Amino acid sequence: MRRFPISAILSLVACVCSTAVYAETPQQILDGLTQQAKTESADFQGFDAARGELFFKQTHANDWSCASCHSENPVNGGKHAKTGKAIEPLAPSANAERFTEPKKVKKWFRRNCNDVLERTCTAQEQGDVLTWLLATQ
């Protein structure tokens, strides 16, 4: 019978556990945005997919929209409007890795909101867009 060193087994367990700690579901990300939105506004009434779709497709400060790079249908891939770099589908139904890593979600909302709106998006805006993306098949 083959035996594995205890240190190899412990390393494997630590790796699996640390991945589980950082991996989340899009719903968990949305739940976090809900808490943030309640903090930002006492009048928070919840997220709205229709408002999220409108926000996603509407041009903002510099004539860009989210759809400028992610395409009108987030189930499809896109292409960065300036660099031409290919972008994987944004909708979780088409790309299971989307909205599963809080650090990435925060990074890309910050970067893309600054590109499109020339400011940070509110939790309400982020939650509306994510609600629409979760409903998109």
mmCIF file with all atom_site columns, C-alpha atoms in Angstrom:
data_model
loop_
_atom_site.group_PDB
_atom_site.id
_atom_site.type_symbol
_atom_site.label_atom_id
_atom_site.label_alt_id
_atom_site.label_comp_id
_atom_site.label_asym_id
_atom_site.label_entity_id
_atom_site.label_seq_id
_atom_site.pdbx_PDB_ins_code
_atom_site.Cartn_x
_atom_site.Cartn_y
_atom_site.Cartn_z
_atom_site.occupancy
_atom_site.B_iso_or_equiv
_atom_site.pdbx_formal_charge
_atom_site.auth_seq_id
_atom_site.auth_comp_id
_atom_site.auth_asym_id
_atom_site.auth_atom_id
_atom_site.pdbx_PDB_model_num
ATOM 1   C CA . MET A 1 1   ? 0.000   0.000  0.000   1.00 0.00 ? 1   MET A CA 1
ATOM 2   C CA . ARG A 1 2   ? 1.359   3.391  -1.013  1.00 0.00 ? 2   ARG A CA 1
ATOM 3   C CA . ARG A 1 3   ? 1.534   6.070  1.657   1.00 0.00 ? 3   ARG A CA 1
ATOM 4   C CA . PHE A 1 4   ? 1.569   9.818  1.110   1.00 0.00 ? 4   PHE A CA 1
ATOM 5   C CA . PRO A 1 5   ? 3.578   12.079 3.382   1.00 0.00 ? 5   PRO A CA 1
ATOM 6   C CA . ILE A 1 6   ? 1.369   13.928 5.876   1.00 0.00 ? 6   ILE A CA 1
ATOM 7   C CA . SER A 1 7   ? 2.862   17.257 4.737   1.00 0.00 ? 7   SER A CA 1
ATOM 8   C CA . ALA A 1 8   ? 1.623   16.645 1.163   1.00 0.00 ? 8   ALA A CA 1
ATOM 9   C CA . ILE A 1 9   ? -1.869  15.859 2.427   1.00 0.00 ? 9   ILE A CA 1
ATOM 10  C CA . LEU A 1 10  ? -1.930  18.956 4.666   1.00 0.00 ? 10  LEU A CA 1
ATOM 11  C CA . SER A 1 11  ? -0.730  21.139 1.781   1.00 0.00 ? 11  SER A CA 1
ATOM 12  C CA . LEU A 1 12  ? -3.514  19.815 -0.437  1.00 0.00 ? 12  LEU A CA 1
ATOM 13  C CA . VAL A 1 13  ? -6.143  20.432 2.267   1.00 0.00 ? 13  VAL A CA 1
ATOM 14  C CA . ALA A 1 14  ? -4.829  23.976 2.867   1.00 0.00 ? 14  ALA A CA 1
ATOM 15  C CA . CYS A 1 15  ? -4.947  24.711 -0.855  1.00 0.00 ? 15  CYS A CA 1
ATOM 16  C CA . VAL A 1 16  ? -8.524  23.463 -1.229  1.00 0.00 ? 16  VAL A CA 1
ATOM 17  C CA . CYS A 1 17  ? -9.680  25.334 1.875   1.00 0.00 ? 17  CYS A CA 1
ATOM 18  C CA . SER A 1 18  ? -8.053  28.621 0.873   1.00 0.00 ? 18  SER A CA 1
ATOM 19  C CA . THR A 1 19  ? -9.687  28.440 -2.556  1.00 0.00 ? 19  THR A CA 1
ATOM 20  C CA . ALA A 1 20  ? -13.060 27.860 -0.946  1.00 0.00 ? 20  ALA A CA 1
ATOM 21  C CA . VAL A 1 21  ? -12.612 30.888 1.312   1.00 0.00 ? 21  VAL A CA 1
ATOM 22  C CA . TYR A 1 22  ? -12.071 33.278 -1.600  1.00 0.00 ? 22  TYR A CA 1
ATOM 23  C CA . ALA A 1 23  ? -14.470 31.732 -4.122  1.00 0.00 ? 23  ALA A CA 1
ATOM 24  C CA . GLU A 1 24  ? -17.976 33.120 -4.026  1.00 0.00 ? 24  GLU A CA 1
ATOM 25  C CA . THR A 1 25  ? -21.040 32.904 -6.141  1.00 0.00 ? 25  THR A CA 1
ATOM 26  C CA . PRO A 1 26  ? -22.515 35.822 -8.090  1.00 0.00 ? 26  PRO A CA 1
ATOM 27  C CA . GLN A 1 27  ? -25.419 35.784 -5.612  1.00 0.00 ? 27  GLN A CA 1
ATOM 28  C CA . GLN A 1 28  ? -22.985 36.224 -2.721  1.00 0.00 ? 28  GLN A CA 1
ATOM 29  C CA . ILE A 1 29  ? -21.379 39.131 -4.579  1.00 0.00 ? 29  ILE A CA 1
ATOM 30  C CA . LEU A 1 30  ? -24.871 40.604 -5.056  1.00 0.00 ? 30  LEU A CA 1
ATOM 31  C CA . ASP A 1 31  ? -25.637 40.120 -1.361  1.00 0.00 ? 31  ASP A CA 1
ATOM 32  C CA . GLY A 1 32  ? -22.489 42.087 -0.524  1.00 0.00 ? 32  GLY A CA 1
ATOM 33  C CA . LEU A 1 33  ? -23.578 44.868 -2.884  1.00 0.00 ? 33  LEU A CA 1
ATOM 34  C CA . THR A 1 34  ? -26.965 44.906 -1.146  1.00 0.00 ? 34  THR A CA 1
ATOM 35  C CA . GLN A 1 35  ? -25.292 45.543 2.201   1.00 0.00 ? 35  GLN A CA 1
ATOM 36  C CA . GLN A 1 36  ? -23.113 48.239 0.638   1.00 0.00 ? 36  GLN A CA 1
ATOM 37  C CA . ALA A 1 37  ? -26.114 49.902 -1.051  1.00 0.00 ? 37  ALA A CA 1
ATOM 38  C CA . LYS A 1 38  ? -27.997 50.004 2.261   1.00 0.00 ? 38  LYS A CA 1
ATOM 39  C CA . THR A 1 39  ? -24.990 51.742 3.785   1.00 0.00 ? 39  THR A CA 1
ATOM 40  C CA . GLU A 1 40  ? -24.751 54.237 0.908   1.00 0.00 ? 40  GLU A CA 1
ATOM 41  C CA . SER A 1 41  ? -28.468 55.088 0.880   1.00 0.00 ? 41  SER A CA 1
ATOM 42  C CA . ALA A 1 42  ? -31.102 54.802 3.583   1.00 0.00 ? 42  ALA A CA 1
ATOM 43  C CA . ASP A 1 43  ? -33.702 54.852 0.776   1.00 0.00 ? 43  ASP A CA 1
ATOM 44  C CA . PHE A 1 44  ? -32.327 51.704 -0.926  1.00 0.00 ? 44  PHE A CA 1
ATOM 45  C CA . GLN A 1 45  ? -35.284 49.742 -2.359  1.00 0.00 ? 45  GLN A CA 1
ATOM 46  C CA . GLY A 1 46  ? -33.459 46.837 -3.998  1.00 0.00 ? 46  GLY A CA 1
ATOM 47  C CA . PHE A 1 47  ? -31.887 46.174 -7.371  1.00 0.00 ? 47  PHE A CA 1
ATOM 48  C CA . ASP A 1 48  ? -33.686 46.317 -10.678 1.00 0.00 ? 48  ASP A CA 1
ATOM 49  C CA . ALA A 1 49  ? -32.678 44.302 -13.775 1.00 0.00 ? 49  ALA A CA 1
ATOM 50  C CA . ALA A 1 50  ? -34.365 46.716 -16.221 1.00 0.00 ? 50  ALA A CA 1
ATOM 51  C CA . ARG A 1 51  ? -32.484 49.645 -14.713 1.00 0.00 ? 51  ARG A CA 1
ATOM 52  C CA . GLY A 1 52  ? -29.285 47.584 -14.904 1.00 0.00 ? 52  GLY A CA 1
ATOM 53  C CA . GLU A 1 53  ? -29.810 46.805 -18.599 1.00 0.00 ? 53  GLU A CA 1
ATOM 54  C CA . LEU A 1 54  ? -30.453 50.466 -19.351 1.00 0.00 ? 54  LEU A CA 1
ATOM 55  C CA . PHE A 1 55  ? -27.345 51.508 -17.418 1.00 0.00 ? 55  PHE A CA 1
ATOM 56  C CA . PHE A 1 56  ? -25.269 48.859 -19.242 1.00 0.00 ? 56  PHE A CA 1
ATOM 57  C CA . LYS A 1 57  ? -26.361 49.925 -22.728 1.00 0.00 ? 57  LYS A CA 1
ATOM 58  C CA . GLN A 1 58  ? -26.592 53.693 -22.182 1.00 0.00 ? 58  GLN A CA 1
ATOM 59  C CA . THR A 1 59  ? -23.641 55.890 -23.090 1.00 0.00 ? 59  THR A CA 1
ATOM 60  C CA . HIS A 1 60  ? -22.199 57.908 -20.264 1.00 0.00 ? 60  HIS A CA 1
ATOM 61  C CA . ALA A 1 61  ? -19.575 60.592 -19.668 1.00 0.00 ? 61  ALA A CA 1
ATOM 62  C CA . ASN A 1 62  ? -17.249 59.951 -22.582 1.00 0.00 ? 62  ASN A CA 1
ATOM 63  C CA . ASP A 1 63  ? -19.706 58.416 -25.089 1.00 0.00 ? 63  ASP A CA 1
ATOM 64  C CA . TRP A 1 64  ? -18.846 54.908 -23.935 1.00 0.00 ? 64  TRP A CA 1
ATOM 65  C CA . SER A 1 65  ? -21.223 52.382 -22.471 1.00 0.00 ? 65  SER A CA 1
ATOM 66  C CA . CYS A 1 66  ? -20.521 49.040 -20.823 1.00 0.00 ? 66  CYS A CA 1
ATOM 67  C CA . ALA A 1 67  ? -21.739 47.531 -24.105 1.00 0.00 ? 67  ALA A CA 1
ATOM 68  C CA . SER A 1 68  ? -19.026 49.400 -26.006 1.00 0.00 ? 68  SER A CA 1
ATOM 69  C CA . CYS A 1 69  ? -16.628 46.645 -24.924 1.00 0.00 ? 69  CYS A CA 1
ATOM 70  C CA . HIS A 1 70  ? -18.875 43.842 -23.617 1.00 0.00 ? 70  HIS A CA 1
ATOM 71  C CA . SER A 1 71  ? -21.363 43.922 -26.560 1.00 0.00 ? 71  SER A CA 1
ATOM 72  C CA . GLU A 1 72  ? -25.105 44.576 -26.330 1.00 0.00 ? 72  GLU A CA 1
ATOM 73  C CA . ASN A 1 73  ? -25.648 40.930 -25.360 1.00 0.00 ? 73  ASN A CA 1
ATOM 74  C CA . PRO A 1 74  ? -23.390 39.980 -22.422 1.00 0.00 ? 74  PRO A CA 1
ATOM 75  C CA . VAL A 1 75  ? -23.841 36.289 -23.238 1.00 0.00 ? 75  VAL A CA 1
ATOM 76  C CA . ASN A 1 76  ? -21.542 36.985 -26.184 1.00 0.00 ? 76  ASN A CA 1
ATOM 77  C CA . GLY A 1 77  ? -17.903 37.930 -25.968 1.00 0.00 ? 77  GLY A CA 1
ATOM 78  C CA . GLY A 1 78  ? -16.803 41.454 -26.622 1.00 0.00 ? 78  GLY A CA 1
ATOM 79  C CA . LYS A 1 79  ? -13.812 43.469 -27.674 1.00 0.00 ? 79  LYS A CA 1
ATOM 80  C CA . HIS A 1 80  ? -12.197 46.409 -25.888 1.00 0.00 ? 80  HIS A CA 1
ATOM 81  C CA . ALA A 1 81  ? -13.221 49.574 -27.724 1.00 0.00 ? 81  ALA A CA 1
ATOM 82  C CA . LYS A 1 82  ? -9.745  51.097 -27.608 1.00 0.00 ? 82  LYS A CA 1
ATOM 83  C CA . THR A 1 83  ? -7.296  48.183 -27.612 1.00 0.00 ? 83  THR A CA 1
ATOM 84  C CA . GLY A 1 84  ? -9.313  45.601 -29.556 1.00 0.00 ? 84  GLY A CA 1
ATOM 85  C CA . LYS A 1 85  ? -8.476  42.954 -26.929 1.00 0.00 ? 85  LYS A CA 1
ATOM 86  C CA . ALA A 1 86  ? -10.994 40.082 -26.859 1.00 0.00 ? 86  ALA A CA 1
ATOM 87  C CA . ILE A 1 87  ? -13.221 39.962 -23.765 1.00 0.00 ? 87  ILE A CA 1
ATOM 88  C CA . GLU A 1 88  ? -14.889 36.783 -22.517 1.00 0.00 ? 88  GLU A CA 1
ATOM 89  C CA . PRO A 1 89  ? -18.689 36.831 -22.022 1.00 0.00 ? 89  PRO A CA 1
ATOM 90  C CA . LEU A 1 90  ? -19.752 38.834 -18.975 1.00 0.00 ? 90  LEU A CA 1
ATOM 91  C CA . ALA A 1 91  ? -22.977 37.004 -18.121 1.00 0.00 ? 91  ALA A CA 1
ATOM 92  C CA . PRO A 1 92  ? -22.461 34.250 -15.537 1.00 0.00 ? 92  PRO A CA 1
ATOM 93  C CA . SER A 1 93  ? -24.769 31.996 -17.594 1.00 0.00 ? 93  SER A CA 1
ATOM 94  C CA . ALA A 1 94  ? -22.167 32.042 -20.381 1.00 0.00 ? 94  ALA A CA 1
ATOM 95  C CA . ASN A 1 95  ? -19.030 32.284 -18.254 1.00 0.00 ? 95  ASN A CA 1
ATOM 96  C CA . ALA A 1 96  ? -19.164 30.518 -14.884 1.00 0.00 ? 96  ALA A CA 1
ATOM 97  C CA . GLU A 1 97  ? -16.013 32.272 -13.660 1.00 0.00 ? 97  GLU A CA 1
ATOM 98  C CA . ARG A 1 98  ? -17.600 35.712 -13.758 1.00 0.00 ? 98  ARG A CA 1
ATOM 99  C CA . PHE A 1 99  ? -18.475 37.298 -10.431 1.00 0.00 ? 99  PHE A CA 1
ATOM 100 C CA . THR A 1 100 ? -16.878 34.574 -8.311  1.00 0.00 ? 100 THR A CA 1
ATOM 101 C CA . GLU A 1 101 ? -13.812 36.447 -7.030  1.00 0.00 ? 101 GLU A CA 1
ATOM 102 C CA . PRO A 1 102 ? -14.602 39.566 -4.971  1.00 0.00 ? 102 PRO A CA 1
ATOM 103 C CA . LYS A 1 103 ? -11.189 41.143 -5.584  1.00 0.00 ? 103 LYS A CA 1
ATOM 104 C CA . LYS A 1 104 ? -11.599 40.833 -9.360  1.00 0.00 ? 104 LYS A CA 1
ATOM 105 C CA . VAL A 1 105 ? -15.168 42.127 -9.239  1.00 0.00 ? 105 VAL A CA 1
ATOM 106 C CA . LYS A 1 106 ? -14.083 45.163 -7.239  1.00 0.00 ? 106 LYS A CA 1
ATOM 107 C CA . LYS A 1 107 ? -11.066 45.766 -9.525  1.00 0.00 ? 107 LYS A CA 1
ATOM 108 C CA . TRP A 1 108 ? -13.034 45.569 -12.778 1.00 0.00 ? 108 TRP A CA 1
ATOM 109 C CA . PHE A 1 109 ? -16.001 47.617 -11.568 1.00 0.00 ? 109 PHE A CA 1
ATOM 110 C CA . ARG A 1 110 ? -13.577 50.324 -10.412 1.00 0.00 ? 110 ARG A CA 1
ATOM 111 C CA . ARG A 1 111 ? -11.579 50.288 -13.649 1.00 0.00 ? 111 ARG A CA 1
ATOM 112 C CA . ASN A 1 112 ? -14.510 50.020 -16.044 1.00 0.00 ? 112 ASN A CA 1
ATOM 113 C CA . CYS A 1 113 ? -16.677 52.566 -14.222 1.00 0.00 ? 113 CYS A CA 1
ATOM 114 C CA . ASN A 1 114 ? -13.815 55.048 -14.369 1.00 0.00 ? 114 ASN A CA 1
ATOM 115 C CA . ASP A 1 115 ? -13.440 54.384 -18.119 1.00 0.00 ? 115 ASP A CA 1
ATOM 116 C CA . VAL A 1 116 ? -17.153 54.668 -18.889 1.00 0.00 ? 116 VAL A CA 1
ATOM 117 C CA . LEU A 1 117 ? -18.436 57.185 -16.321 1.00 0.00 ? 117 LEU A CA 1
ATOM 118 C CA . GLU A 1 118 ? -15.232 58.905 -15.265 1.00 0.00 ? 118 GLU A CA 1
ATOM 119 C CA . ARG A 1 119 ? -16.180 58.115 -11.668 1.00 0.00 ? 119 ARG A CA 1
ATOM 120 C CA . THR A 1 120 ? -16.760 55.179 -9.345  1.00 0.00 ? 120 THR A CA 1
ATOM 121 C CA . CYS A 1 121 ? -20.070 53.322 -9.736  1.00 0.00 ? 121 CYS A CA 1
ATOM 122 C CA . THR A 1 122 ? -22.377 53.237 -6.760  1.00 0.00 ? 122 THR A CA 1
ATOM 123 C CA . ALA A 1 123 ? -23.360 49.938 -5.178  1.00 0.00 ? 123 ALA A CA 1
ATOM 124 C CA . GLN A 1 124 ? -26.870 50.572 -6.587  1.00 0.00 ? 124 GLN A CA 1
ATOM 125 C CA . GLU A 1 125 ? -25.498 50.803 -10.143 1.00 0.00 ? 125 GLU A CA 1
ATOM 126 C CA . GLN A 1 126 ? -23.284 47.741 -9.724  1.00 0.00 ? 126 GLN A CA 1
ATOM 127 C CA . GLY A 1 127 ? -26.125 45.725 -8.182  1.00 0.00 ? 127 GLY A CA 1
ATOM 128 C CA . ASP A 1 128 ? -28.589 46.726 -10.903 1.00 0.00 ? 128 ASP A CA 1
ATOM 129 C CA . VAL A 1 129 ? -26.145 45.640 -13.618 1.00 0.00 ? 129 VAL A CA 1
ATOM 130 C CA . LEU A 1 130 ? -25.313 42.375 -11.846 1.00 0.00 ? 130 LEU A CA 1
ATOM 131 C CA . THR A 1 131 ? -29.024 41.648 -11.331 1.00 0.00 ? 131 THR A CA 1
ATOM 132 C CA . TRP A 1 132 ? -29.582 42.070 -15.076 1.00 0.00 ? 132 TRP A CA 1
ATOM 133 C CA . LEU A 1 133 ? -26.511 39.964 -15.924 1.00 0.00 ? 133 LEU A CA 1
ATOM 134 C CA . LEU A 1 134 ? -27.760 37.157 -13.663 1.00 0.00 ? 134 LEU A CA 1
ATOM 135 C CA . ALA A 1 135 ? -31.106 37.180 -15.496 1.00 0.00 ? 135 ALA A CA 1
ATOM 136 C CA . THR A 1 136 ? -29.486 37.171 -18.935 1.00 0.00 ? 136 THR A CA 1
ATOM 137 C CA . GLN A 1 137 ? -29.444 33.788 -20.638 1.00 0.00 ? 137 GLN A CA 1
#
